[in-house]
Amino acid sequence: MKLRSSLVTLSVATALVLTACASGQDGAADNPAQEGAALTIAKPDGAITTESHNPYLGDSSASKYGYAKVIFEPMALVNPTGDLGTTPWLAESVEWNDDYTELTVVPRSGVTWSDGTEFTGEDIVFTFDQYLNGTLTDTSGLNYEGATVDGDTITLKFANSLYTAQARALHTPIVPKHIWENIADPNTDPLTEDGLAVGTGPYVLDSWSTESVTLTANPTYWGGELAVPELHYISYGDNAALTTALVSGDADWAQAFIPQIEDSYLSADEDNHFLASPTAGSGTLFMNLQTKPFNNVALRKALAWTIDRQDYVDVAREGASEPVWSVTGLGSVLADEIVPELADESYSVDVDKARQILTEAGYTWKDEALIDPDGERVSFSISVPAGWSDWNTEQALIAEELNEALGIEVVVDQPDWGGWDAARQEGTFQAIIHWLEDTGNAYGLYTSTMDPKWIVDGKAQFNFGRFEDPAVTQALNTYATAASDEDRAAASAVLQKAFVEHVPAIPLGSHPLLGEFNTRNYVGWPSEEDAYASADPTQPGIVQVLTNLEPAE
């Protein structure tokens, strides 16, 4: 991903005001913010019983429901799909230095907090200084070192390069100094007292209960008038209940994997829509490289030429993904990072090629069963927690494909989460399906599959196969800290070629951001053709979507 290292500017306020005028929002009688329909945003996570509006707490109701993102805004928004670009938001411009250790921002003028207080650069500095003085825990690992102010320009300094963590810095929720300087412990305060849940965002908190949270349009929002006057956040007990609510119209917008979505949701109403937005991450087959049968690269290569990624997309994910066929393991959104000599090199389902690779490596067949060079039948288990329906389906697909094509016995293992988690960390599995660390660029795949930094005290957080090669480790470090695009590209070439040579893991298909929504009342949603954001309402880009919506005719 190439988040722009040169100056990025955008007059968002101007664009939104023009949109509002074009929609006829020039008087109270015609103002959709006064007369438009509410949007109900739903999740399948069950009732949330503890009220908390703190955007920094992962278990707060504001974080779990997602409504923190429409109250507290970041300096800029990083698109996790589409062009992977950066849009300045509370900052009028954002610019990284060459090695991504300094971020220079110009705060947006004309912005007020929802209590009427003027927003200034002091609020940005105060927000980050909470990490520096220890009042707020740096859970994002930004290693912030301080800020310098020169007129309207602020430069935030970090101890290490944030090239692979740009979004974490840019998406930091900015909070009002005049309120938060009086909060004793921002790590725990739920912000439930009157007048504390104050932000610059397009919506303000109206009411809270375990059944529903209501927010209303911020009448002084810097981005102009909003088409949607009110948001209701509701959580259902499970995906089935959520699907029923979406079909009946009780819910308008959600992020969920819905099995048989065509029959259960899309066909119910032509206004119902579903968008799966590919990201830099992917669902990936991790193999334990330390033990048989995966300590032989020939077998790993044979699997890469046998597993059908299109089946993963069409059957296991029911279309909610796109296949990753490139030998580099990089998906479509990262295609511009693939080195020229590998740009056209892709896997396919080629059983003859897979068998040739195995034969040349000393494998044989006996009664259609694959026999390794030691004379033992090739057999392994593939593990995914029970109830992860898409990946449980993929387990069965891989077992069938490898048995029929290569004579490999694959045992499907579906433990509970605890057993699966322990095995992946301790390296006692044979194969698992897992996600990647999504950094928005090629680094995410390669650090997830080849970086020894993830192994601490014998336990792995990524690189579950425990791959290690000094040249690869050096290239990973260079990629993350390079001060020039040329150095980073050279490091990426090393990583891509090593991934092709060693096949430490097999990406199957993009790990997408999902969104279900309807166009009965509003249009302007993201689409495959206009991927300005994902349609996932739990992502920071929700503010872009809400400011882009217009009344349906």
mmCIF file of C-alpha atoms in Angstrom, residues 207-463:
data_model
loop_
_atom_site.group_PDB
_atom_site.id
_atom_site.type_symbol
_atom_site.label_atom_id
_atom_site.label_comp_id
_atom_site.label_asym_id
_atom_site.label_seq_id
_atom_site.Cartn_x
_atom_site.Cartn_y
_atom_site.Cartn_z
ATOM 1 C CA SER A 207 -29.885 7.981 24.447
ATOM 2 C CA TRP A 208 -28.418 4.658 25.575
ATOM 3 C CA SER A 209 -29.930 1.360 26.676
ATOM 4 C CA THR A 210 -29.005 -2.306 26.416
ATOM 5 C CA GLU A 211 -31.578 -2.600 23.616
ATOM 6 C CA SER A 212 -30.601 0.387 21.502
ATOM 7 C CA VAL A 213 -28.312 3.411 21.306
ATOM 8 C CA THR A 214 -29.612 6.486 19.514
ATOM 9 C CA LEU A 215 -27.500 9.249 18.003
ATOM 10 C CA THR A 216 -28.749 12.372 16.264
ATOM 11 C CA ALA A 217 -27.149 14.507 13.581
ATOM 12 C CA ASN A 218 -24.704 17.079 14.906
ATOM 13 C CA PRO A 219 -26.306 20.426 13.919
ATOM 14 C CA THR A 220 -22.911 22.186 13.887
ATOM 15 C CA TYR A 221 -20.984 19.504 12.034
ATOM 16 C CA TRP A 222 -18.081 20.974 10.072
ATOM 17 C CA GLY A 223 -18.831 18.758 7.079
ATOM 18 C CA GLY A 224 -22.240 20.339 6.414
ATOM 19 C CA GLU A 225 -25.779 19.078 6.727
ATOM 20 C CA LEU A 226 -26.381 15.345 6.898
ATOM 21 C CA ALA A 227 -28.982 13.442 4.934
ATOM 22 C CA VAL A 228 -29.544 10.928 7.750
ATOM 23 C CA PRO A 229 -30.993 12.650 10.828
ATOM 24 C CA GLU A 230 -30.716 9.770 13.280
ATOM 25 C CA LEU A 231 -28.817 6.539 13.860
ATOM 26 C CA HIS A 232 -30.036 3.593 15.932
ATOM 27 C CA TYR A 233 -27.478 0.995 17.014
ATOM 28 C CA ILE A 234 -28.996 -2.393 17.851
ATOM 29 C CA SER A 235 -27.451 -5.780 18.571
ATOM 30 C CA TYR A 236 -29.178 -9.111 17.924
ATOM 31 C CA GLY A 237 -28.465 -12.485 19.469
ATOM 32 C CA ASP A 238 -26.939 -14.118 16.392
ATOM 33 C CA ASN A 239 -26.594 -13.948 12.613
ATOM 34 C CA ALA A 240 -29.976 -15.598 12.051
ATOM 35 C CA ALA A 241 -31.795 -12.942 14.066
ATOM 36 C CA LEU A 242 -29.778 -10.225 12.350
ATOM 37 C CA THR A 243 -30.640 -11.591 8.912
ATOM 38 C CA THR A 244 -34.339 -11.611 9.807
ATOM 39 C CA ALA A 245 -34.092 -7.985 10.911
ATOM 40 C CA LEU A 246 -32.332 -6.979 7.685
ATOM 41 C CA VAL A 247 -34.950 -8.709 5.547
ATOM 42 C CA SER A 248 -37.896 -7.222 7.480
ATOM 43 C CA GLY A 249 -36.428 -3.733 7.418
ATOM 44 C CA ASP A 250 -35.976 -3.532 11.179
ATOM 45 C CA ALA A 251 -32.257 -3.151 10.469
ATOM 46 C CA ASP A 252 -30.728 -1.182 7.593
ATOM 47 C CA TRP A 253 -26.981 -1.653 7.811
ATOM 48 C CA ALA A 254 -24.788 -4.427 9.181
ATOM 49 C CA GLN A 255 -21.469 -6.205 8.984
ATOM 50 C CA ALA A 256 -21.886 -9.976 9.062
ATOM 51 C CA PHE A 257 -21.172 -13.156 7.142
ATOM 52 C CA ILE A 258 -24.614 -14.396 6.150
ATOM 53 C CA PRO A 259 -24.763 -17.964 4.805
ATOM 54 C CA GLN A 260 -26.740 -18.368 1.573
ATOM 55 C CA ILE A 261 -27.002 -14.601 1.370
ATOM 56 C CA GLU A 262 -28.630 -14.581 -2.068
ATOM 57 C CA ASP A 263 -31.633 -16.610 -0.923
ATOM 58 C CA SER A 264 -31.793 -15.377 2.652
ATOM 59 C CA TYR A 265 -31.303 -11.639 2.087
ATOM 60 C CA LEU A 266 -30.649 -10.302 -1.411
ATOM 61 C CA SER A 267 -33.618 -11.920 -3.158
ATOM 62 C CA ALA A 268 -36.035 -10.616 -0.528
ATOM 63 C CA ASP A 269 -35.907 -7.055 -1.879
ATOM 64 C CA GLU A 270 -34.209 -5.448 -4.871
ATOM 65 C CA ASP A 271 -33.113 -2.625 -2.566
ATOM 66 C CA ASN A 272 -31.078 -5.021 -0.427
ATOM 67 C CA HIS A 273 -27.357 -4.947 -1.205
ATOM 68 C CA PHE A 274 -24.202 -6.692 -0.094
ATOM 69 C CA LEU A 275 -20.621 -5.533 -0.630
ATOM 70 C CA ALA A 276 -17.510 -7.586 0.088
ATOM 71 C CA SER A 277 -14.520 -5.255 -0.108
ATOM 72 C CA PRO A 278 -11.149 -6.986 -0.570
ATOM 73 C CA THR A 279 -8.346 -5.863 1.714
ATOM 74 C CA ALA A 280 -4.618 -6.490 1.870
ATOM 75 C CA GLY A 281 -5.236 -9.409 4.232
ATOM 76 C CA SER A 282 -6.375 -12.905 3.285
ATOM 77 C CA GLY A 283 -7.607 -16.161 4.720
ATOM 78 C CA THR A 284 -4.456 -18.266 4.707
ATOM 79 C CA LEU A 285 -3.449 -21.904 5.138
ATOM 80 C CA PHE A 286 -0.603 -21.973 7.669
ATOM 81 C CA MET A 287 1.501 -25.135 7.788
ATOM 82 C CA ASN A 288 3.782 -26.268 10.601
ATOM 83 C CA LEU A 289 7.134 -26.150 8.843
ATOM 84 C CA GLN A 290 8.952 -27.797 11.737
ATOM 85 C CA THR A 291 7.440 -31.274 11.409
ATOM 86 C CA LYS A 292 6.347 -33.770 8.763
ATOM 87 C CA PRO A 293 4.834 -33.552 6.278
ATOM 88 C CA PHE A 294 5.343 -29.797 5.852
ATOM 89 C CA ASN A 295 9.082 -29.709 6.483
ATOM 90 C CA ASN A 296 9.452 -30.679 2.818
ATOM 91 C CA VAL A 297 9.004 -27.686 0.519
ATOM 92 C CA ALA A 298 8.079 -29.970 -2.401
ATOM 93 C CA LEU A 299 4.891 -30.960 -0.624
ATOM 94 C CA ARG A 300 4.042 -27.328 0.115
ATOM 95 C CA LYS A 301 4.538 -26.437 -3.537
ATOM 96 C CA ALA A 302 2.386 -29.349 -4.647
ATOM 97 C CA LEU A 303 -0.420 -28.169 -2.378
ATOM 98 C CA ALA A 304 -0.139 -24.669 -3.815
ATOM 99 C CA TRP A 305 -0.748 -26.143 -7.298
ATOM 100 C CA THR A 306 -3.694 -28.252 -6.123
ATOM 101 C CA ILE A 307 -5.886 -26.227 -3.724
ATOM 102 C CA ASP A 308 -8.687 -24.487 -5.598
ATOM 103 C CA ARG A 309 -8.881 -20.867 -4.422
ATOM 104 C CA GLN A 310 -11.977 -20.268 -6.539
ATOM 105 C CA ASP A 311 -13.784 -22.981 -4.584
ATOM 106 C CA TYR A 312 -12.754 -21.187 -1.407
ATOM 107 C CA VAL A 313 -14.455 -18.048 -2.710
ATOM 108 C CA ASP A 314 -17.509 -19.606 -4.334
ATOM 109 C CA VAL A 315 -18.289 -22.377 -1.868
ATOM 110 C CA ALA A 316 -16.697 -21.658 1.508
ATOM 111 C CA ARG A 317 -17.131 -17.886 1.364
ATOM 112 C CA GLU A 318 -20.249 -17.920 -0.861
ATOM 113 C CA GLY A 319 -18.777 -15.182 -3.029
ATOM 114 C CA ALA A 320 -17.716 -12.956 -0.133
ATOM 115 C CA SER A 321 -14.046 -12.857 -1.119
ATOM 116 C CA GLU A 322 -11.813 -12.989 -4.167
ATOM 117 C CA PRO A 323 -9.179 -15.638 -4.874
ATOM 118 C CA VAL A 324 -5.468 -15.065 -4.365
ATOM 119 C CA TRP A 325 -3.632 -16.863 -7.174
ATOM 120 C CA SER A 326 -0.387 -14.867 -7.416
ATOM 121 C CA VAL A 327 2.660 -16.934 -6.505
ATOM 122 C CA THR A 328 3.711 -13.981 -4.335
ATOM 123 C CA GLY A 329 0.610 -14.444 -2.159
ATOM 124 C CA LEU A 330 -0.447 -10.828 -2.755
ATOM 125 C CA GLY A 331 -4.058 -10.104 -3.661
ATOM 126 C CA SER A 332 -5.526 -7.677 -6.166
ATOM 127 C CA VAL A 333 -5.388 -4.562 -3.989
ATOM 128 C CA LEU A 334 -1.614 -5.015 -3.720
ATOM 129 C CA ALA A 335 -0.998 -5.915 -7.356
ATOM 130 C CA ASP A 336 1.082 -2.785 -7.909
ATOM 131 C CA GLU A 337 3.594 -4.002 -5.296
ATOM 132 C CA ILE A 338 4.369 -7.235 -7.161
ATOM 133 C CA VAL A 339 7.828 -7.141 -8.749
ATOM 134 C CA PRO A 340 7.752 -7.167 -12.584
ATOM 135 C CA GLU A 341 9.344 -10.592 -12.985
ATOM 136 C CA LEU A 342 6.576 -12.168 -10.877
ATOM 137 C CA ALA A 343 3.666 -10.031 -12.048
ATOM 138 C CA ASP A 344 2.341 -12.685 -14.425
ATOM 139 C CA GLU A 345 3.280 -15.720 -12.338
ATOM 140 C CA SER A 346 0.176 -17.310 -10.847
ATOM 141 C CA TYR A 347 -0.859 -20.646 -9.466
ATOM 142 C CA SER A 348 -3.727 -22.608 -10.955
ATOM 143 C CA VAL A 349 -5.245 -25.987 -10.240
ATOM 144 C CA ASP A 350 -2.679 -28.118 -12.069
ATOM 145 C CA VAL A 351 -2.629 -31.643 -10.661
ATOM 146 C CA ASP A 352 -0.155 -32.887 -13.255
ATOM 147 C CA LYS A 353 2.338 -30.213 -12.237
ATOM 148 C CA ALA A 354 1.786 -30.987 -8.553
ATOM 149 C CA ARG A 355 2.425 -34.700 -9.152
ATOM 150 C CA GLN A 356 5.531 -33.918 -11.168
ATOM 151 C CA ILE A 357 6.924 -31.819 -8.301
ATOM 152 C CA LEU A 358 6.288 -34.650 -5.873
ATOM 153 C CA THR A 359 7.755 -37.312 -8.137
ATOM 154 C CA GLU A 360 10.944 -35.326 -8.655
ATOM 155 C CA ALA A 361 11.238 -34.965 -4.869
ATOM 156 C CA GLY A 362 11.071 -38.710 -4.304
ATOM 157 C CA TYR A 363 7.388 -39.162 -3.489
ATOM 158 C CA THR A 364 5.533 -42.199 -4.821
ATOM 159 C CA TRP A 365 2.010 -43.591 -4.806
ATOM 160 C CA LYS A 366 0.735 -46.894 -3.459
ATOM 161 C CA ASP A 367 -2.896 -47.806 -4.115
ATOM 162 C CA GLU A 368 -3.489 -44.114 -4.918
ATOM 163 C CA ALA A 369 -2.099 -43.044 -1.508
ATOM 164 C CA LEU A 370 0.800 -40.577 -1.512
ATOM 165 C CA ILE A 371 3.977 -42.018 0.040
ATOM 166 C CA ASP A 372 6.772 -39.701 1.195
ATOM 167 C CA PRO A 373 10.514 -40.342 0.574
ATOM 168 C CA ASP A 374 10.716 -42.102 3.978
ATOM 169 C CA GLY A 375 8.107 -44.646 2.888
ATOM 170 C CA GLU A 376 5.301 -43.236 5.033
ATOM 171 C CA ARG A 377 1.841 -42.257 3.870
ATOM 172 C CA VAL A 378 1.329 -38.492 3.725
ATOM 173 C CA SER A 379 -1.359 -37.541 6.195
ATOM 174 C CA PHE A 380 -2.083 -34.420 8.227
ATOM 175 C CA SER A 381 -4.849 -32.670 10.132
ATOM 176 C CA ILE A 382 -6.201 -29.203 9.384
ATOM 177 C CA SER A 383 -7.670 -27.335 12.339
ATOM 178 C CA VAL A 384 -10.293 -24.575 12.557
ATOM 179 C CA PRO A 385 -12.562 -23.853 15.550
ATOM 180 C CA ALA A 386 -15.993 -25.439 15.432
ATOM 181 C CA GLY A 387 -18.672 -22.996 14.324
ATOM 182 C CA TRP A 388 -16.482 -20.987 11.942
ATOM 183 C CA SER A 389 -18.761 -22.110 9.144
ATOM 184 C CA ASP A 390 -16.894 -20.666 6.151
ATOM 185 C CA TRP A 391 -13.520 -22.060 7.171
ATOM 186 C CA ASN A 392 -15.100 -25.316 8.358
ATOM 187 C CA THR A 393 -16.411 -25.676 4.812
ATOM 188 C CA GLU A 394 -12.949 -24.919 3.425
ATOM 189 C CA GLN A 395 -11.482 -27.661 5.609
ATOM 190 C CA ALA A 396 -13.773 -30.164 3.922
ATOM 191 C CA LEU A 397 -12.965 -28.786 0.473
ATOM 192 C CA ILE A 398 -9.208 -29.050 1.000
ATOM 193 C CA ALA A 399 -9.556 -32.575 2.394
ATOM 194 C CA GLU A 400 -11.515 -33.654 -0.665
ATOM 195 C CA GLU A 401 -9.258 -31.893 -3.180
ATOM 196 C CA LEU A 402 -6.023 -33.279 -1.779
ATOM 197 C CA ASN A 403 -7.344 -36.798 -1.363
ATOM 198 C CA GLU A 404 -8.736 -37.023 -4.889
ATOM 199 C CA ALA A 405 -5.864 -35.258 -6.656
ATOM 200 C CA LEU A 406 -2.814 -36.362 -4.697
ATOM 201 C CA GLY A 407 -3.881 -39.211 -2.430
ATOM 202 C CA ILE A 408 -3.219 -37.237 0.759
ATOM 203 C CA GLU A 409 -5.221 -38.118 3.840
ATOM 204 C CA VAL A 410 -6.491 -34.939 5.503
ATOM 205 C CA VAL A 411 -8.155 -35.145 8.905
ATOM 206 C CA VAL A 412 -10.633 -32.349 9.651
ATOM 207 C CA ASP A 413 -10.166 -31.094 13.218
ATOM 208 C CA GLN A 414 -12.685 -28.681 14.763
ATOM 209 C CA PRO A 415 -11.735 -28.009 18.391
ATOM 210 C CA ASP A 416 -13.091 -25.292 20.636
ATOM 211 C CA TRP A 417 -11.412 -21.896 20.510
ATOM 212 C CA GLY A 418 -9.219 -22.532 23.537
ATOM 213 C CA GLY A 419 -7.687 -25.723 22.173
ATOM 214 C CA TRP A 420 -7.150 -24.195 18.755
ATOM 215 C CA ASP A 421 -5.588 -21.057 20.199
ATOM 216 C CA ALA A 422 -3.171 -23.027 22.364
ATOM 217 C CA ALA A 423 -2.087 -25.217 19.448
ATOM 218 C CA ARG A 424 -1.459 -22.314 17.078
ATOM 219 C CA GLN A 425 0.632 -20.487 19.671
ATOM 220 C CA GLU A 426 2.588 -23.502 20.860
ATOM 221 C CA GLY A 427 3.173 -24.998 17.423
ATOM 222 C CA THR A 428 1.435 -28.300 18.151
ATOM 223 C CA PHE A 429 -0.809 -28.143 15.075
ATOM 224 C CA GLN A 430 -0.138 -29.483 11.591
ATOM 225 C CA ALA A 431 -2.178 -27.021 9.518
ATOM 226 C CA ILE A 432 -4.610 -24.234 10.351
ATOM 227 C CA ILE A 433 -6.546 -21.564 8.470
ATOM 228 C CA HIS A 434 -5.939 -18.105 9.881
ATOM 229 C CA TRP A 435 -6.000 -14.429 9.000
ATOM 230 C CA LEU A 436 -3.006 -12.129 8.411
ATOM 231 C CA GLU A 437 -1.730 -9.028 10.125
ATOM 232 C CA ASP A 438 -3.245 -6.378 7.831
ATOM 233 C CA THR A 439 -0.824 -3.481 7.488
ATOM 234 C CA GLY A 440 -2.380 -2.267 4.247
ATOM 235 C CA ASN A 441 0.696 -3.213 2.251
ATOM 236 C CA ALA A 442 2.797 -6.248 1.321
ATOM 237 C CA TYR A 443 4.499 -6.251 4.705
ATOM 238 C CA GLY A 444 1.391 -7.714 6.337
ATOM 239 C CA LEU A 445 1.577 -11.009 4.446
ATOM 240 C CA TYR A 446 5.305 -11.450 4.787
ATOM 241 C CA THR A 447 5.625 -10.518 8.444
ATOM 242 C CA SER A 448 2.669 -12.797 9.238
ATOM 243 C CA THR A 449 4.238 -15.796 7.532
ATOM 244 C CA MET A 450 8.030 -15.336 7.759
ATOM 245 C CA ASP A 451 8.908 -12.993 10.633
ATOM 246 C CA PRO A 452 10.523 -14.532 13.749
ATOM 247 C CA LYS A 453 9.622 -11.456 15.818
ATOM 248 C CA TRP A 454 6.205 -13.018 16.424
ATOM 249 C CA ILE A 455 7.721 -15.936 18.378
ATOM 250 C CA VAL A 456 8.154 -14.884 22.012
ATOM 251 C CA ASP A 457 8.943 -17.358 24.791
ATOM 252 C CA GLY A 458 8.119 -20.206 22.436
ATOM 253 C CA LYS A 459 4.645 -18.898 21.609
ATOM 254 C CA ALA A 460 3.608 -17.481 18.239
ATOM 255 C CA GLN A 461 1.223 -14.618 17.557
ATOM 256 C CA PHE A 462 1.852 -14.940 13.802
ATOM 257 C CA ASN A 463 4.398 -16.879 11.710
#
